[in-house]
Amino acid sequence: MGERCEKRTMYTITCDECGREYGAWFDDVEDMRRQAYEDDWQDDVSKDGQWSWRCPRHWQFTCASCGRRFLRDWTESGRYTGTAAPHLCDDCLKAGRGPEPIEEHDRRFVRRALGLDTDGEE
């Protein structure tokens, strides 16, 4: 009886912050991404098209007050603000600052993008 050897390409992801591996291998990149999203992994595509991944302990947020980007454990994010959003960096939390108010034109843009009523606007 002869042996058969088959070459297959398999995909997995690794957290760019801590090196933690996702723990599963996939034949299809889209299946891998879909499953990683469901398991709270965060992805980011840089301007040069490079993918980076972060495990749930190293999500990157943008501070709703100062606009600075920071890392935080996604599962613990609600502990800092009492809700999952808005996200504030440690400096703004210590200073007691809150999120910047949303400008009216930004609010209309978000409502339009979500397909919600925009107060009679088309």
PDB file of C-alpha atoms in Angstrom:
ATOM      1  CA  MET A   1       0.000   0.000   0.000  1.00  0.00           C
ATOM      2  CA  GLY A   2       1.460   3.352  -1.039  1.00  0.00           C
ATOM      3  CA  GLU A   3       1.570   6.486   1.009  1.00  0.00           C
ATOM      4  CA  ARG A   4       0.029   9.705  -0.131  1.00  0.00           C
ATOM      5  CA  CYS A   5       1.376  13.088   0.871  1.00  0.00           C
ATOM      6  CA  GLU A   6      -0.698  16.196   0.312  1.00  0.00           C
ATOM      7  CA  LYS A   7       0.369  19.817   0.729  1.00  0.00           C
ATOM      8  CA  ARG A   8      -2.249  22.179   2.191  1.00  0.00           C
ATOM      9  CA  THR A   9      -2.130  25.835   3.105  1.00  0.00           C
ATOM     10  CA  MET A  10      -3.563  26.580   6.528  1.00  0.00           C
ATOM     11  CA  TYR A  11      -4.208  29.963   8.168  1.00  0.00           C
ATOM     12  CA  THR A  12      -4.216  31.240  11.724  1.00  0.00           C
ATOM     13  CA  ILE A  13      -3.718  34.586  13.431  1.00  0.00           C
ATOM     14  CA  THR A  14      -1.436  35.896  16.144  1.00  0.00           C
ATOM     15  CA  CYS A  15      -1.919  38.929  18.387  1.00  0.00           C
ATOM     16  CA  ASP A  16       0.552  41.609  17.298  1.00  0.00           C
ATOM     17  CA  GLU A  17       0.787  42.915  20.866  1.00  0.00           C
ATOM     18  CA  CYS A  18       1.408  39.787  22.960  1.00  0.00           C
ATOM     19  CA  GLY A  19       2.083  37.008  20.420  1.00  0.00           C
ATOM     20  CA  ARG A  20      -0.882  34.901  21.591  1.00  0.00           C
ATOM     21  CA  GLU A  21      -2.048  32.508  18.872  1.00  0.00           C
ATOM     22  CA  TYR A  22      -5.716  32.191  18.022  1.00  0.00           C
ATOM     23  CA  GLY A  23      -5.556  28.449  18.626  1.00  0.00           C
ATOM     24  CA  ALA A  24      -7.257  27.186  15.469  1.00  0.00           C
ATOM     25  CA  TRP A  25      -6.122  26.644  11.890  1.00  0.00           C
ATOM     26  CA  PHE A  26      -8.351  27.193   8.852  1.00  0.00           C
ATOM     27  CA  ASP A  27      -8.296  26.225   5.175  1.00  0.00           C
ATOM     28  CA  ASP A  28     -10.025  29.456   4.167  1.00  0.00           C
ATOM     29  CA  VAL A  29      -8.977  33.003   5.125  1.00  0.00           C
ATOM     30  CA  GLU A  30     -12.573  34.296   5.212  1.00  0.00           C
ATOM     31  CA  ASP A  31     -13.651  31.484   7.549  1.00  0.00           C
ATOM     32  CA  MET A  32     -10.706  32.335   9.797  1.00  0.00           C
ATOM     33  CA  ARG A  33     -11.622  36.043   9.886  1.00  0.00           C
ATOM     34  CA  ARG A  34     -15.300  35.343  10.520  1.00  0.00           C
ATOM     35  CA  GLN A  35     -14.543  33.023  13.419  1.00  0.00           C
ATOM     36  CA  ALA A  36     -11.966  35.402  14.896  1.00  0.00           C
ATOM     37  CA  TYR A  37     -14.506  38.272  14.827  1.00  0.00           C
ATOM     38  CA  GLU A  38     -17.029  36.065  16.620  1.00  0.00           C
ATOM     39  CA  ASP A  39     -14.391  35.341  19.283  1.00  0.00           C
ATOM     40  CA  ASP A  40     -13.751  39.088  19.814  1.00  0.00           C
ATOM     41  CA  TRP A  41     -10.443  39.416  17.972  1.00  0.00           C
ATOM     42  CA  GLN A  42      -9.878  42.855  16.416  1.00  0.00           C
ATOM     43  CA  ASP A  43      -8.299  43.391  13.014  1.00  0.00           C
ATOM     44  CA  ASP A  44      -6.751  46.435  11.407  1.00  0.00           C
ATOM     45  CA  VAL A  45      -5.490  47.049   7.893  1.00  0.00           C
ATOM     46  CA  SER A  46      -2.697  49.578   7.555  1.00  0.00           C
ATOM     47  CA  LYS A  47      -2.388  52.046   4.698  1.00  0.00           C
ATOM     48  CA  ASP A  48       0.067  49.715   2.944  1.00  0.00           C
ATOM     49  CA  GLY A  49      -2.433  46.817   3.087  1.00  0.00           C
ATOM     50  CA  GLN A  50      -0.841  44.858   5.937  1.00  0.00           C
ATOM     51  CA  TRP A  51      -3.236  43.054   8.295  1.00  0.00           C
ATOM     52  CA  SER A  52      -2.675  43.182  12.025  1.00  0.00           C
ATOM     53  CA  TRP A  53      -4.652  41.384  14.715  1.00  0.00           C
ATOM     54  CA  ARG A  54      -5.243  41.952  18.413  1.00  0.00           C
ATOM     55  CA  CYS A  55      -6.601  39.455  20.916  1.00  0.00           C
ATOM     56  CA  PRO A  56      -9.499  40.531  23.184  1.00  0.00           C
ATOM     57  CA  ARG A  57      -6.986  41.626  25.844  1.00  0.00           C
ATOM     58  CA  HIS A  58      -5.283  44.134  23.525  1.00  0.00           C
ATOM     59  CA  TRP A  59      -8.004  45.967  21.612  1.00  0.00           C
ATOM     60  CA  GLN A  60      -7.120  49.389  20.280  1.00  0.00           C
ATOM     61  CA  PHE A  61      -9.560  52.209  20.998  1.00  0.00           C
ATOM     62  CA  THR A  62      -9.688  55.900  20.174  1.00  0.00           C
ATOM     63  CA  CYS A  63     -10.311  58.137  23.172  1.00  0.00           C
ATOM     64  CA  ALA A  64     -13.678  59.858  22.829  1.00  0.00           C
ATOM     65  CA  SER A  65     -12.260  62.938  24.575  1.00  0.00           C
ATOM     66  CA  CYS A  66      -8.711  63.587  23.316  1.00  0.00           C
ATOM     67  CA  GLY A  67      -8.643  61.351  20.213  1.00  0.00           C
ATOM     68  CA  ARG A  68      -5.510  59.457  21.304  1.00  0.00           C
ATOM     69  CA  ARG A  69      -5.292  55.746  20.400  1.00  0.00           C
ATOM     70  CA  PHE A  70      -4.770  53.341  23.308  1.00  0.00           C
ATOM     71  CA  LEU A  71      -4.878  49.610  24.116  1.00  0.00           C
ATOM     72  CA  ARG A  72      -7.278  48.078  26.609  1.00  0.00           C
ATOM     73  CA  ASP A  73      -8.730  44.694  27.445  1.00  0.00           C
ATOM     74  CA  TRP A  74     -11.996  44.569  25.467  1.00  0.00           C
ATOM     75  CA  THR A  75     -13.667  42.388  28.081  1.00  0.00           C
ATOM     76  CA  GLU A  76     -12.838  44.989  30.774  1.00  0.00           C
ATOM     77  CA  SER A  77     -13.753  48.102  28.757  1.00  0.00           C
ATOM     78  CA  GLY A  78     -17.193  48.498  30.359  1.00  0.00           C
ATOM     79  CA  ARG A  79     -15.590  48.659  33.798  1.00  0.00           C
ATOM     80  CA  TYR A  80     -13.914  51.972  32.990  1.00  0.00           C
ATOM     81  CA  THR A  81     -16.896  53.949  31.699  1.00  0.00           C
ATOM     82  CA  GLY A  82     -19.858  51.979  33.029  1.00  0.00           C
ATOM     83  CA  THR A  83     -20.753  51.043  29.472  1.00  0.00           C
ATOM     84  CA  ALA A  84     -18.876  49.647  26.492  1.00  0.00           C
ATOM     85  CA  ALA A  85     -18.808  53.112  24.876  1.00  0.00           C
ATOM     86  CA  PRO A  86     -17.613  55.808  24.828  1.00  0.00           C
ATOM     87  CA  HIS A  87     -14.021  54.828  25.492  1.00  0.00           C
ATOM     88  CA  LEU A  88     -11.729  57.167  27.379  1.00  0.00           C
ATOM     89  CA  CYS A  89      -7.961  56.840  27.823  1.00  0.00           C
ATOM     90  CA  ASP A  90      -6.493  56.605  31.337  1.00  0.00           C
ATOM     91  CA  ASP A  91      -5.329  60.253  31.297  1.00  0.00           C
ATOM     92  CA  CYS A  92      -8.826  61.550  30.469  1.00  0.00           C
ATOM     93  CA  LEU A  93     -10.395  59.233  33.056  1.00  0.00           C
ATOM     94  CA  LYS A  94      -8.019  60.517  35.768  1.00  0.00           C
ATOM     95  CA  ALA A  95      -8.680  64.125  34.754  1.00  0.00           C
ATOM     96  CA  GLY A  96     -12.438  63.513  34.907  1.00  0.00           C
ATOM     97  CA  ARG A  97     -12.975  64.513  31.284  1.00  0.00           C
ATOM     98  CA  GLY A  98     -15.911  63.174  29.343  1.00  0.00           C
ATOM     99  CA  PRO A  99     -16.378  62.477  25.664  1.00  0.00           C
ATOM    100  CA  GLU A 100     -16.483  65.387  23.251  1.00  0.00           C
ATOM    101  CA  PRO A 101     -20.049  66.269  22.238  1.00  0.00           C
ATOM    102  CA  ILE A 102     -21.136  65.031  18.823  1.00  0.00           C
ATOM    103  CA  GLU A 103     -21.640  67.869  16.369  1.00  0.00           C
ATOM    104  CA  GLU A 104     -25.076  68.003  14.756  1.00  0.00           C
ATOM    105  CA  HIS A 105     -23.700  67.389  11.241  1.00  0.00           C
ATOM    106  CA  ASP A 106     -21.876  64.274  12.548  1.00  0.00           C
ATOM    107  CA  ARG A 107     -25.096  63.025  14.139  1.00  0.00           C
ATOM    108  CA  ARG A 108     -26.971  63.464  10.841  1.00  0.00           C
ATOM    109  CA  PHE A 109     -24.182  61.690   8.938  1.00  0.00           C
ATOM    110  CA  VAL A 110     -24.319  58.699  11.301  1.00  0.00           C
ATOM    111  CA  ARG A 111     -28.126  58.503  11.120  1.00  0.00           C
ATOM    112  CA  ARG A 112     -28.008  58.692   7.311  1.00  0.00           C
ATOM    113  CA  ALA A 113     -25.304  55.981   7.150  1.00  0.00           C
ATOM    114  CA  LEU A 114     -27.431  53.712   9.340  1.00  0.00           C
ATOM    115  CA  GLY A 115     -30.536  54.384   7.240  1.00  0.00           C
ATOM    116  CA  LEU A 116     -32.392  56.005  10.129  1.00  0.00           C
ATOM    117  CA  ASP A 117     -34.796  58.934   9.880  1.00  0.00           C
ATOM    118  CA  THR A 118     -32.842  62.165   9.398  1.00  0.00           C
ATOM    119  CA  ASP A 119     -35.600  64.603  10.337  1.00  0.00           C
ATOM    120  CA  GLY A 120     -37.087  64.885   6.861  1.00  0.00           C
ATOM    121  CA  GLU A 121     -33.765  64.972   4.974  1.00  0.00           C
ATOM    122  CA  GLU A 122     -33.223  62.779   1.948  1.00  0.00           C
TER     123      GLU A 122
END
